[in-house]
Coordinates of C-alpha atoms and ligand atoms in Angstrom, one line a residue:
X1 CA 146.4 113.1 30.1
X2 CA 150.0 114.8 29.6
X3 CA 152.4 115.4 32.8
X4 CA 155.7 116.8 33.1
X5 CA 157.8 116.0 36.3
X6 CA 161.1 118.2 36.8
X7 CA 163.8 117.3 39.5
X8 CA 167.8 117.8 39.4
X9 CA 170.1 115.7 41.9
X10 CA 171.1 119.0 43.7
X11 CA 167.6 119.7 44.6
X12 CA 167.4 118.0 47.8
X13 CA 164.3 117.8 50.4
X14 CA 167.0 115.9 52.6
X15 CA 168.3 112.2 53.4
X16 CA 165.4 110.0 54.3
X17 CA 165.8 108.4 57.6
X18 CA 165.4 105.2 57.1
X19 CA 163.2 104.7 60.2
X20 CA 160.0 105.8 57.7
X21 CA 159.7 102.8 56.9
X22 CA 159.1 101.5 60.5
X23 CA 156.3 99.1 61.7
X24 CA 153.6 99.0 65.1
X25 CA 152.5 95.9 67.0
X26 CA 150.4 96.1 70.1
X27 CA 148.8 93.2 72.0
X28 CA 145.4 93.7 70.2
X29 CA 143.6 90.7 68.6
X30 CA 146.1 88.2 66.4
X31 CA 149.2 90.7 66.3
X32 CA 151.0 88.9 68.7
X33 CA 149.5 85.6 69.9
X34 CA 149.0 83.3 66.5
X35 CA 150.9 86.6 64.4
X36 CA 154.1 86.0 65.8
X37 CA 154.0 83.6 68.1
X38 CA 152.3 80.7 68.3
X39 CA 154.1 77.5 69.7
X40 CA 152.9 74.5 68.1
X41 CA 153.1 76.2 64.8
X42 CA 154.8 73.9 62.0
X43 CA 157.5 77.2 61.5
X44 CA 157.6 77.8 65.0
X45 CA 161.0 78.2 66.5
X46 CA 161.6 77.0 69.5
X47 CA 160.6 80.1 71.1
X48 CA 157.5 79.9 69.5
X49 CA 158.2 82.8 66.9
X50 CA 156.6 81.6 63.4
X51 CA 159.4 81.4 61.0
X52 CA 156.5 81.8 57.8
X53 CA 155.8 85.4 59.3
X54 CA 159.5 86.4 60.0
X55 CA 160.5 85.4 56.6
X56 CA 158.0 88.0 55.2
X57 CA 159.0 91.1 58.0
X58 CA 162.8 90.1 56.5
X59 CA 161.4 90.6 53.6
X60 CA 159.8 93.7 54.1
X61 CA 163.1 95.2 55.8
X62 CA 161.6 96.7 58.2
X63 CA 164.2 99.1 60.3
X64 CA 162.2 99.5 63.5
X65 CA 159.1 98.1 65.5
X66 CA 157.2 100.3 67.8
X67 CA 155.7 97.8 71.1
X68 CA 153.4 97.2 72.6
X69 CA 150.8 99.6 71.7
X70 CA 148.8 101.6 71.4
X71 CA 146.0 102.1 73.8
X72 CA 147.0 98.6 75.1
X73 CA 150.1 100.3 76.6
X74 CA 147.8 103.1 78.5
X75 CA 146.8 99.9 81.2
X76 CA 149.9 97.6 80.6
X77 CA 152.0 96.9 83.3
X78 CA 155.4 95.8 81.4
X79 CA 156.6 93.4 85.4
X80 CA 153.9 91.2 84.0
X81 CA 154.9 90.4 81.3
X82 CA 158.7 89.5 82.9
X83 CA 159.7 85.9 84.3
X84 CA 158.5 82.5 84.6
X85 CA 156.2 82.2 81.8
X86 CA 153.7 79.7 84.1
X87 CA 153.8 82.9 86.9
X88 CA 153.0 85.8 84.9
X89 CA 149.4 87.1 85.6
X90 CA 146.1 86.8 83.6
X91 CA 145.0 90.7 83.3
X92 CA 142.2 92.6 81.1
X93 CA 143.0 94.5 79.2
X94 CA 140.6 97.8 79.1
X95 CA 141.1 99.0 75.7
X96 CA 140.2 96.1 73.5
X97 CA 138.0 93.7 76.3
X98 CA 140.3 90.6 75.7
X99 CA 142.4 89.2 78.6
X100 CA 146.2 89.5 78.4
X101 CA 147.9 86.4 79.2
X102 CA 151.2 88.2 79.2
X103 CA 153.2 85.2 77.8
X104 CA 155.3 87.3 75.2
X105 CA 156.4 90.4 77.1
X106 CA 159.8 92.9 76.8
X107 CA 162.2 90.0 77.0
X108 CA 160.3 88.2 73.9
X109 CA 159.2 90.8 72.1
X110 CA 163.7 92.2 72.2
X111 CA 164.4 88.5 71.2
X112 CA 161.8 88.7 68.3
X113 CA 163.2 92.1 66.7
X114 CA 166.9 90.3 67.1
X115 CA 165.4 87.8 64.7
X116 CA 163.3 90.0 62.1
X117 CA 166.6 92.0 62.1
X118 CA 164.5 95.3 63.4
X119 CA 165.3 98.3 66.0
X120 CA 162.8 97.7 69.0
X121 CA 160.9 101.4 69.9
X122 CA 159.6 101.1 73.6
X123 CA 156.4 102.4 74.8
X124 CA 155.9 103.7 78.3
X125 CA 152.6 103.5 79.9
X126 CA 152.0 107.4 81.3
X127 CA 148.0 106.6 81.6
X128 CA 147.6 104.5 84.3
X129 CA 151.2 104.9 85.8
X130 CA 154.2 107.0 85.4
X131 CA 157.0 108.3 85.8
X132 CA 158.9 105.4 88.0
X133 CA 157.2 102.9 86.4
X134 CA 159.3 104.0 83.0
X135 CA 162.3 104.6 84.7
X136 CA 162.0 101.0 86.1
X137 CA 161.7 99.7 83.0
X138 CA 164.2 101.8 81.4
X139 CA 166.7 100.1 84.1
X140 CA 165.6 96.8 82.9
X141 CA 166.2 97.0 79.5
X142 CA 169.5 98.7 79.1
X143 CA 171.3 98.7 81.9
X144 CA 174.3 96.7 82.3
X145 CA 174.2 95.0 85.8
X146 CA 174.4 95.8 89.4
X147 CA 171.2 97.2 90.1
X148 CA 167.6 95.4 91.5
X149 CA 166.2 96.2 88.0
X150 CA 169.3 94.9 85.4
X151 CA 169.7 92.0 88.2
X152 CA 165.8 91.3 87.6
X153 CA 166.7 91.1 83.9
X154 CA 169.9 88.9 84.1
X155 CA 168.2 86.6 86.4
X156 CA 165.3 86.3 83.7
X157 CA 167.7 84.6 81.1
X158 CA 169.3 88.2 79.4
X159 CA 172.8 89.1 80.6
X160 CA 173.3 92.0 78.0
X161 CA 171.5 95.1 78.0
X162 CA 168.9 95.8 74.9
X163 CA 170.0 99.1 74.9
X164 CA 166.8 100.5 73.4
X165 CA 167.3 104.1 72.3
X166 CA 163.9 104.8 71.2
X167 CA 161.2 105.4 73.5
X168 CA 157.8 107.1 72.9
X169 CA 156.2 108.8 76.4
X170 CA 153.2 107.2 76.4
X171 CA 150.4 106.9 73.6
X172 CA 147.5 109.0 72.1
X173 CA 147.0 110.9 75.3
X174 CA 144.7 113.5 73.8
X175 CA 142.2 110.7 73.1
X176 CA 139.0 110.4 75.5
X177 CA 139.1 106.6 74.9
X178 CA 142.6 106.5 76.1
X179 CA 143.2 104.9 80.1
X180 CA 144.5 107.8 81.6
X181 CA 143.6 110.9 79.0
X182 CA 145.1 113.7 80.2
X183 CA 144.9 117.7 79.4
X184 CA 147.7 119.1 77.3
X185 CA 149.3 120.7 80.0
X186 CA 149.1 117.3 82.3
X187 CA 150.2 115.4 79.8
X188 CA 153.4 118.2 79.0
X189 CA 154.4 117.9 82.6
X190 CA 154.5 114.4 83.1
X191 CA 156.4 113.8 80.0
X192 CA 158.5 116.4 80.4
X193 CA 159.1 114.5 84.3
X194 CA 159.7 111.4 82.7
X195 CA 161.7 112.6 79.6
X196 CA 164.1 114.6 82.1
X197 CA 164.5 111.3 84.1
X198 CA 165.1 108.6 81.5
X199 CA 168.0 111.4 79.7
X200 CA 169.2 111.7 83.6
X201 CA 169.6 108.3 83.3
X202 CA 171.3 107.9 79.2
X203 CA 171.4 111.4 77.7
X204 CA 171.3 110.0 74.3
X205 CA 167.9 108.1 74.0
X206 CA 165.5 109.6 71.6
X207 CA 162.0 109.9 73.5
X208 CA 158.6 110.8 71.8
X209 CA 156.0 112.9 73.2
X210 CA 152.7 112.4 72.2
X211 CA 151.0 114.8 69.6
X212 CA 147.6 114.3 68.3
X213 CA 145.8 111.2 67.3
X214 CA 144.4 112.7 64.6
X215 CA 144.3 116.3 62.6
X216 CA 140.0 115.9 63.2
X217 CA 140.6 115.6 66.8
X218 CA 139.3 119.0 68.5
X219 CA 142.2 120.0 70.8
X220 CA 144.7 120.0 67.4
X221 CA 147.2 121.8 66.7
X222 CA 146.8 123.8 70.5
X223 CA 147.5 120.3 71.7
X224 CA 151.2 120.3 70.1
X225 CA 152.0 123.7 71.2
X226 CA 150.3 123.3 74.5
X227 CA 152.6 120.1 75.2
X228 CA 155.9 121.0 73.8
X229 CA 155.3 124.2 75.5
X230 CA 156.2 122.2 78.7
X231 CA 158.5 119.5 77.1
X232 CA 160.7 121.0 74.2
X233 CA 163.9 120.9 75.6
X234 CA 163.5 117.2 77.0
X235 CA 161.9 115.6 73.7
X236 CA 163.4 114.4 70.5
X237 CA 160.2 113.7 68.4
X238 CA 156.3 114.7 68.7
X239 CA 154.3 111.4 67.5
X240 CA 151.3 111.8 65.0
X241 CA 149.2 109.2 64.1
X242 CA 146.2 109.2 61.2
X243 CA 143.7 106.6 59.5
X244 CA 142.9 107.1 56.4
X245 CA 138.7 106.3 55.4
X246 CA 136.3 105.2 52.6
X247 CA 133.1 104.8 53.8
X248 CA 131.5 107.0 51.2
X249 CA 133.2 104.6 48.2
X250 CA 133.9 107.7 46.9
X251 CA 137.6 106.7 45.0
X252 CA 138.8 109.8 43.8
X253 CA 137.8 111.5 47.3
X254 CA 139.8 108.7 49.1
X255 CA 142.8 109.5 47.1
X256 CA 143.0 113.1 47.6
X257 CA 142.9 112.4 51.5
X258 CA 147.3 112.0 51.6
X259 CA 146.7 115.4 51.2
X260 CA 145.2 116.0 54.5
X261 CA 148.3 114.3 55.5
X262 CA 151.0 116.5 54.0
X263 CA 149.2 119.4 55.5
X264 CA 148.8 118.0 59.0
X265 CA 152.6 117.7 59.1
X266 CA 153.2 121.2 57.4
X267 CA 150.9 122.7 60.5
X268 CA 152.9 121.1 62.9
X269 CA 155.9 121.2 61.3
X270 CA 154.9 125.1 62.2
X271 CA 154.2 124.6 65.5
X272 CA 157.4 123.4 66.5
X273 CA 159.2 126.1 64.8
X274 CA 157.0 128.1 66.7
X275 CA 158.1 126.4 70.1
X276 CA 161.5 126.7 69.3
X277 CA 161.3 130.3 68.7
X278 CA 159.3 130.7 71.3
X279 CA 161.2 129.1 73.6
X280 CA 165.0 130.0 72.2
X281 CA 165.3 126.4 72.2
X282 CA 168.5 125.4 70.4
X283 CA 167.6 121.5 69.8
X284 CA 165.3 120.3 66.6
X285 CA 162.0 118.3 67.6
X286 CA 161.0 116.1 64.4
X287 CA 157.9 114.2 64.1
X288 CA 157.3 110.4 64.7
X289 CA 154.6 109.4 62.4
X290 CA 154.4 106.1 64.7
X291 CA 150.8 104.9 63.5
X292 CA 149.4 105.7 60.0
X293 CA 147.0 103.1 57.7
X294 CA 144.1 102.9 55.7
X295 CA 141.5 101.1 58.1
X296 CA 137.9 101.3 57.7
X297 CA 136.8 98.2 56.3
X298 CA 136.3 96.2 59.6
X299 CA 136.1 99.1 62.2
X300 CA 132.5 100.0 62.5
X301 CA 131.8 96.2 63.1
X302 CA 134.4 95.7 65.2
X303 CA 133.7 98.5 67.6
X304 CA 130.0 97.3 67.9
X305 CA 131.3 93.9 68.5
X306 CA 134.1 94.3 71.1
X307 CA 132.3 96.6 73.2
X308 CA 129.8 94.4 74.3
X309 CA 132.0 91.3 75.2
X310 CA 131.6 90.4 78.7
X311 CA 133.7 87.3 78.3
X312 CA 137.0 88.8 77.9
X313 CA 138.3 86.7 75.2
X314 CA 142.3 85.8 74.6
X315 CA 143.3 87.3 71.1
X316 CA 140.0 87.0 69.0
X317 CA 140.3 88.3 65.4
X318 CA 140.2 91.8 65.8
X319 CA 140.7 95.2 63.5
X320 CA 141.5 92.1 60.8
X321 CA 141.3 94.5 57.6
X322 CA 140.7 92.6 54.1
X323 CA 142.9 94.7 52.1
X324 CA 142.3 95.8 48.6
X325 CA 143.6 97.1 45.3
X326 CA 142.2 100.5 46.0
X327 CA 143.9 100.6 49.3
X328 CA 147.5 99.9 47.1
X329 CA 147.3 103.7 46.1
X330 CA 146.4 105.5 49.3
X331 CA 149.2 103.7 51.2
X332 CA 151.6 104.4 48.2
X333 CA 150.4 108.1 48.5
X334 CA 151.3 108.3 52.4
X335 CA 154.5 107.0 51.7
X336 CA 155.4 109.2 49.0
X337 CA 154.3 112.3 51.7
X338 CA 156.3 110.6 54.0
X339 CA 159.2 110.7 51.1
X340 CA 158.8 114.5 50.3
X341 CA 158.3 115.5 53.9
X342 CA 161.7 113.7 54.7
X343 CA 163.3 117.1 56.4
X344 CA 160.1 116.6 59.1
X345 CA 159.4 113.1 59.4
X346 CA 162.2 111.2 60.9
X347 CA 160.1 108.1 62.1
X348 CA 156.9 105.7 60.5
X349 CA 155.4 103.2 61.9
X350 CA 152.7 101.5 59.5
X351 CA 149.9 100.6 61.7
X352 CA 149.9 97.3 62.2
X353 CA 152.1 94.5 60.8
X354 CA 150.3 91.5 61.4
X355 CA 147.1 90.5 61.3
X356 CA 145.4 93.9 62.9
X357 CA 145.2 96.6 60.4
X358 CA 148.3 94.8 58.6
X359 CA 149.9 94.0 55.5
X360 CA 150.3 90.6 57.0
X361 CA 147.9 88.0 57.8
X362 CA 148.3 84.4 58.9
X363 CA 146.0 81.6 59.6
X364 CA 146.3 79.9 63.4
X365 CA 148.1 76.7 62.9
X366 CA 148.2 77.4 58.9
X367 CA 149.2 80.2 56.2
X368 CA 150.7 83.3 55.8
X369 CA 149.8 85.6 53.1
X370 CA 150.5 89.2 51.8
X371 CA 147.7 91.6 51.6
X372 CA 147.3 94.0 48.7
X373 CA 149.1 97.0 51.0
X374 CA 152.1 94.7 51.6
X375 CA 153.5 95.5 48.3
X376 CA 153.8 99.7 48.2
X377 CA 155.5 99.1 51.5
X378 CA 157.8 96.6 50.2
X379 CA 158.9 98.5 46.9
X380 CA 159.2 102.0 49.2
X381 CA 160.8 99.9 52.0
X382 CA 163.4 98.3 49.5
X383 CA 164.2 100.8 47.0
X384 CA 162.8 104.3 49.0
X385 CA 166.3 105.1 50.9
X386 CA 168.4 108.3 49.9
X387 CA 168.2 111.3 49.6
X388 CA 164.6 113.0 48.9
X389 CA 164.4 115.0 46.1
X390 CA 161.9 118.2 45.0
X391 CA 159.7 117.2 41.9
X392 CA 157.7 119.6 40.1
X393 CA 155.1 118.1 38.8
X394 CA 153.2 119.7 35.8
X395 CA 149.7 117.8 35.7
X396 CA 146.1 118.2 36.1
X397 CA 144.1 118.6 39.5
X398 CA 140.5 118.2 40.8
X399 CA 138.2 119.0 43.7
X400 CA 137.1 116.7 46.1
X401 CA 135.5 117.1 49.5
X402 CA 138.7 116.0 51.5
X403 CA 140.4 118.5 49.2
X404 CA 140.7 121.1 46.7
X405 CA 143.4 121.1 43.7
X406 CA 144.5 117.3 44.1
X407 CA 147.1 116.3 41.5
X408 CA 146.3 113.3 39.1
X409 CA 149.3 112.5 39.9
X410 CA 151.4 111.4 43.0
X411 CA 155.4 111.7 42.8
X412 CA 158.1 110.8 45.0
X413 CA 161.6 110.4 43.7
X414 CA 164.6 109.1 45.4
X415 CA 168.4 109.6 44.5
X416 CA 170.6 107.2 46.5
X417 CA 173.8 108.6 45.8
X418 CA 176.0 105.5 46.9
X419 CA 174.4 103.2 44.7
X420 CA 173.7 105.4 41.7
X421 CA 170.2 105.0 41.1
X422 CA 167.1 106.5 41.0
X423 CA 163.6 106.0 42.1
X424 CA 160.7 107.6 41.0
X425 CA 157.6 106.5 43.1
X426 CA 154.2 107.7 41.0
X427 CA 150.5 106.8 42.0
X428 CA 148.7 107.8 38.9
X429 CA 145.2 108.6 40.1
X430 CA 142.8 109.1 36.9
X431 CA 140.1 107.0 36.9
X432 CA 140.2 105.9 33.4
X433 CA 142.9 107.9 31.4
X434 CA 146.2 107.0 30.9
X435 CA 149.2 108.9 32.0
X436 CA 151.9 110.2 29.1
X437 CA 154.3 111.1 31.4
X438 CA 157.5 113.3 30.4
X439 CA 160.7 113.5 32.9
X440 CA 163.6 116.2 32.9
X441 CA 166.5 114.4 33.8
X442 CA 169.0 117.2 32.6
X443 CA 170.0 116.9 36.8
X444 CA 172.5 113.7 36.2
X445 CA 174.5 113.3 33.0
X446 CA 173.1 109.6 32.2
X447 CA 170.3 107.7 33.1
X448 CA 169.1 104.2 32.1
X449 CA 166.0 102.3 32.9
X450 CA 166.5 99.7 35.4
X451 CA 162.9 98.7 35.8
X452 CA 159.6 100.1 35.7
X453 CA 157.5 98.3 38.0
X454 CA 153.9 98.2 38.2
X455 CA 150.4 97.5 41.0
X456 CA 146.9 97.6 39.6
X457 CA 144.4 95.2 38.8
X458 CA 141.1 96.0 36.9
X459 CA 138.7 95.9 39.9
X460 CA 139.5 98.7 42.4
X461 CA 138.5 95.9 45.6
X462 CA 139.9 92.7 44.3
X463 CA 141.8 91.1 47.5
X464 CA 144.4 88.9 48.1
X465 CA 143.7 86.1 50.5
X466 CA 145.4 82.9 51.6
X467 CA 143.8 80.2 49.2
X468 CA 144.3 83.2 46.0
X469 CA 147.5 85.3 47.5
X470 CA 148.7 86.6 44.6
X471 CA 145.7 88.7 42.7
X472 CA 147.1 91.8 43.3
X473 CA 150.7 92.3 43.6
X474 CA 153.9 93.9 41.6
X475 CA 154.1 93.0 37.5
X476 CA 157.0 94.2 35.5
X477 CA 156.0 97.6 32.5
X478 CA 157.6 97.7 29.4
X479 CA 157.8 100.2 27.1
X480 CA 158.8 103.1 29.7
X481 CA 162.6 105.0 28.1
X482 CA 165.2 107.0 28.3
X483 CA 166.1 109.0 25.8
X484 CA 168.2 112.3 25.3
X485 CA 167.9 113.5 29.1
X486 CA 164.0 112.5 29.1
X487 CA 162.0 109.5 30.6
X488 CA 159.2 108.7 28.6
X489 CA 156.2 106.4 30.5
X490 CA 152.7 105.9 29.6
X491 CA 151.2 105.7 33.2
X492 CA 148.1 103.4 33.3
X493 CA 145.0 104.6 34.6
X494 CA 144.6 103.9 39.0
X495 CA 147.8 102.5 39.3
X496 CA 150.9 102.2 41.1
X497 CA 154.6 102.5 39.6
X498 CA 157.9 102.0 40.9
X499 CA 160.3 103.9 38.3
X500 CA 164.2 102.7 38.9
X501 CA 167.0 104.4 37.1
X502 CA 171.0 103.7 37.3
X503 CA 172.2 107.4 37.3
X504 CA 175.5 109.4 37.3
X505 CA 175.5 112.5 38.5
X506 CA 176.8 115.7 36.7
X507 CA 180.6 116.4 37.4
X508 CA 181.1 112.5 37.5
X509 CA 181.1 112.2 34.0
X510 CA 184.5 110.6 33.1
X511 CA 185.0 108.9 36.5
X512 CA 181.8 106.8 36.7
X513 CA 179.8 104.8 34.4
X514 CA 176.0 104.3 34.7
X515 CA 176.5 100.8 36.2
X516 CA 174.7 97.6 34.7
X517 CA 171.9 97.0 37.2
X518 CA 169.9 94.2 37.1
X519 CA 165.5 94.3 38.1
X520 CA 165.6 93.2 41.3
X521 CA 161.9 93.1 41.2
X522 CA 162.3 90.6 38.1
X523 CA 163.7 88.2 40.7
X524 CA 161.4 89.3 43.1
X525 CA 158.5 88.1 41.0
X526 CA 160.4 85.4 39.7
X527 CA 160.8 83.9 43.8
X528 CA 157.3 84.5 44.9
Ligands
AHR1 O1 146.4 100.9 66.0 C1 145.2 100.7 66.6 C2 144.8 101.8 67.6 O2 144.7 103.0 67.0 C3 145.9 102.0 68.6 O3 145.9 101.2 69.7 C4 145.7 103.5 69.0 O4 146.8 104.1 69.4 C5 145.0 104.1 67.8 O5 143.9 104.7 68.2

């Protein structure tokens, strides 16, 4: 199969906020008690954060961290989890029937994000409480001192404030299954109560109001314009979240379901434009696309199982997905949408990092791993920040039932004007043909092949796992050029490439050089 890609530096989507590339943990199953923390562990700090596990987020770079959930955060009240450790209550927790022994709460959970190097993003539970319950813990974590709240937090150990500017208003309140579900309009109002408050109180936070769960769910898109009818003015970002499925084993279907995606955020992309219209509003409301993953292969059993547990375990393995090989090239397809839709989507969260629904996966008391999915998001993470750019890409579609007209091929590209390179992110979808793929680079007066990096293995489910971690993970291609303005690649069938370019721009020609770069990924292999 032949395919022609077309981009030029000075066609820009817009610069990628970095923040796509963000991260979710809730207190659900392993996350955060024998993910993070685990005291006793032989990396454990003395905190009791696992040093294995923050080596690999480091690794991963991962900008920001949304906490604590979720539907955990619908019925989570945040004083628990404050203070003396051996006084902090035992609660259930309703959405996942385990009990909460509330021994990492805000104060750890800041400290852990200080050490992975990562933003903290707040959630604020508007199921079962509210408004003050927000603003009290908005007070806790970033003010400075002087008041029963900041007091509270310098007398538990933390003299400086966190200063936590991101703050989503609650989570998935169009759900049923969500503590607290609320109408559109009830939800609107109360975060619109809450979102006035918290900017009463710092004018410059950035607060999320929730959109939809999912673009199946029955109430979407009224529920966007119903809630940012009554919150527009107040908000910052409307959150989306999707999973993405394969129960049918269909492969090809599977694939064309980012494409659901992209048009879930052009709809309500739409909706706010509306809104603002509507509403002569002069600020911009982005979206926050705070949990997105594949997940499917454990859910069925896991719902069946945690629904009937009467004894209220303390986190049991739960929503632990086995990644595989297939699921490399949906979650490199999100990302790329997330990529091309960079003038919408400000904010990411893959959904989980550890253990549930994660690229991350550790034993209690032994081994970390990386699962399949942990490598897209690495390579996107690592070499995915710029400026997005507009392909055209010139290749052949098909027809599935998620989809009509799905390109073979999947194409992000990323021009990082400060360090002169170029990426060119490509999931190239046919089953058994290769790709001969053709790129006009007449956009930037050189270009020289860095590295062309490559994910695929010959059995669409092989796994990684801790005794045989590395069966699927990144190899270096050869035989990919440049030559006379054109990159030539030959694209195997069902895989996934990272194309990296050193670049100079038109109009620098006789002030820059295309620099020497050398594969980072070489080492990368080389390390791990
Ligand atoms: O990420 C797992 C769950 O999926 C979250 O708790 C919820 O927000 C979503 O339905």
């Amino acid at each position: 199969m032949k395919a022609r890609v077309a981009l030029h530096k000075d066609f820009r989507v817009g610069r990628i906020d970095d923040r796509i590339y963000g991260a979710f943990l809730e207190h659900l199953g392993r996350a955060i008690y024998t993910g993070i923390y685990e005291p006793g562990h032989p990396t454990a700090d003395d905190r009791g954060f696992r040093g294995d596990v923050l080596d690999l987020v480091r690794e991963l770079r991962v900008p920001v961290v949304r906490y604590p959930g979720g539907n955990f955060v619908s019925a989570y009240n945040w004083e628990d989890g404050v203070g003396p450790k051996d006084q902090r209550p035992v609660r259930l927790d309703y959405a996942w029937r385990t009990r909460e022994t509330n021994e990492v709460g805000t104060d750890e959970f800041a400290a852990w994000c200080e050490a992975a190097g990562t933003e903290l993003m707040l959630a604020v539970n508007l199921g079962s409480r509210g408004l003050d319950e927000a603003r009290a813990l908005l007070e806790y974590c970033n003010h400075s001192s002087g008041s029963y709240w900041s007091d509270l937090r310098i007398k538990n150990g933390r003299r400086e404030p966190y200063n936590v500017r991101l703050w989503c208003l609650g989570n998935e309140m169009d759900g049923p299954w969500q503590v607290g579900h609320k109408t559109a309009y009830e939800y609107g109002r109360i975060a619109n109560e809450t979102a006035k408050a918290m900017k009463a109180f710092d004018a410059g936070l950035e607060l999320v109001a929730c959109g939809s769960s999912h673009s199946f769910m029955p109430t979407f898109p009224q529920w966007e314009a119903d809630v940012l009818d009554q919150c527009y003015e107040n908000v910052d970002y409307l959150s989306l979240h999707m999973y993405f499925e394969n129960y049918e084993d269909d492969y090809l279907n599977f694939l064309a379901k980012p494409v659901i995606l992209d048009r879930y955020i052009q709809t309500v992309g739409g909706v706010i434009d509306f809104v603002k219209a509507k509403k002569r509003a002069k600020n911009d409301v982005h979206i926050s696309f705070d949990e997105w993953n594949v997940w499917y292969h454990s859910r069925r059993e896991d719902n069946a199982r945690f629904k009937g547990w009467d004894d209220w375990p303390v986190a049991p393995p739960l929503t632990e997905e086995a990644y595989n090989f297939e699921d490399v090239l949906v979650v490199g397809s999100v990302l790329n949408t997330f990529i091309r839709r960079a003038d919408r989507v400000r904010i990411a969260c893959i959904a989980q990092l550890i253990n549930a629904i994660a690229p991350i996966t550790t034993e209690p008391g032994g081994r970390v791993f990386r699962q399949t999915t942990f490598y897209p998001y690495l390579l996107a993470s690592r070499y995915g920040r710029g400026e997005s750019l507009h392909v055209v890409v010139d290749v052949p579609c098909y027809d599935t039932e998620a989809a009509d007209d799905v390109p073979y091929l999947d194409v992000a590209a990323v021009h990082d004007p400060a360090a002169n390179t170029l990426s060119m992110f490509i999931v190239a979808k046919h089953p058994d043909e290769p790709t001969h793929l053709s790129v006009d680079l007449s956009g930037f007066s050189e270009a020289k092949m860095i590295e062309h990096t490559v994910i695929r293995h010959n059995d669409l489910k092989a796994v990684n796992t801790a005794d045989n971690p590395g069966v699927v993970k990144p190899q270096l291609e050869s035989g990919t050029v440049v030559e006379q303005g054109r990159l030539a690649a030959t694209l195997k069938p069902r895989s996934y490439n990272l194309v990296r370019l050193a670049v100079c721009p038109l109009g620098d020609r006789g002030n820059a050089a295309v620099g020497d770069f050398i594969s980072d990924t070489a080492i990368y292999i080389r390390q791990n």
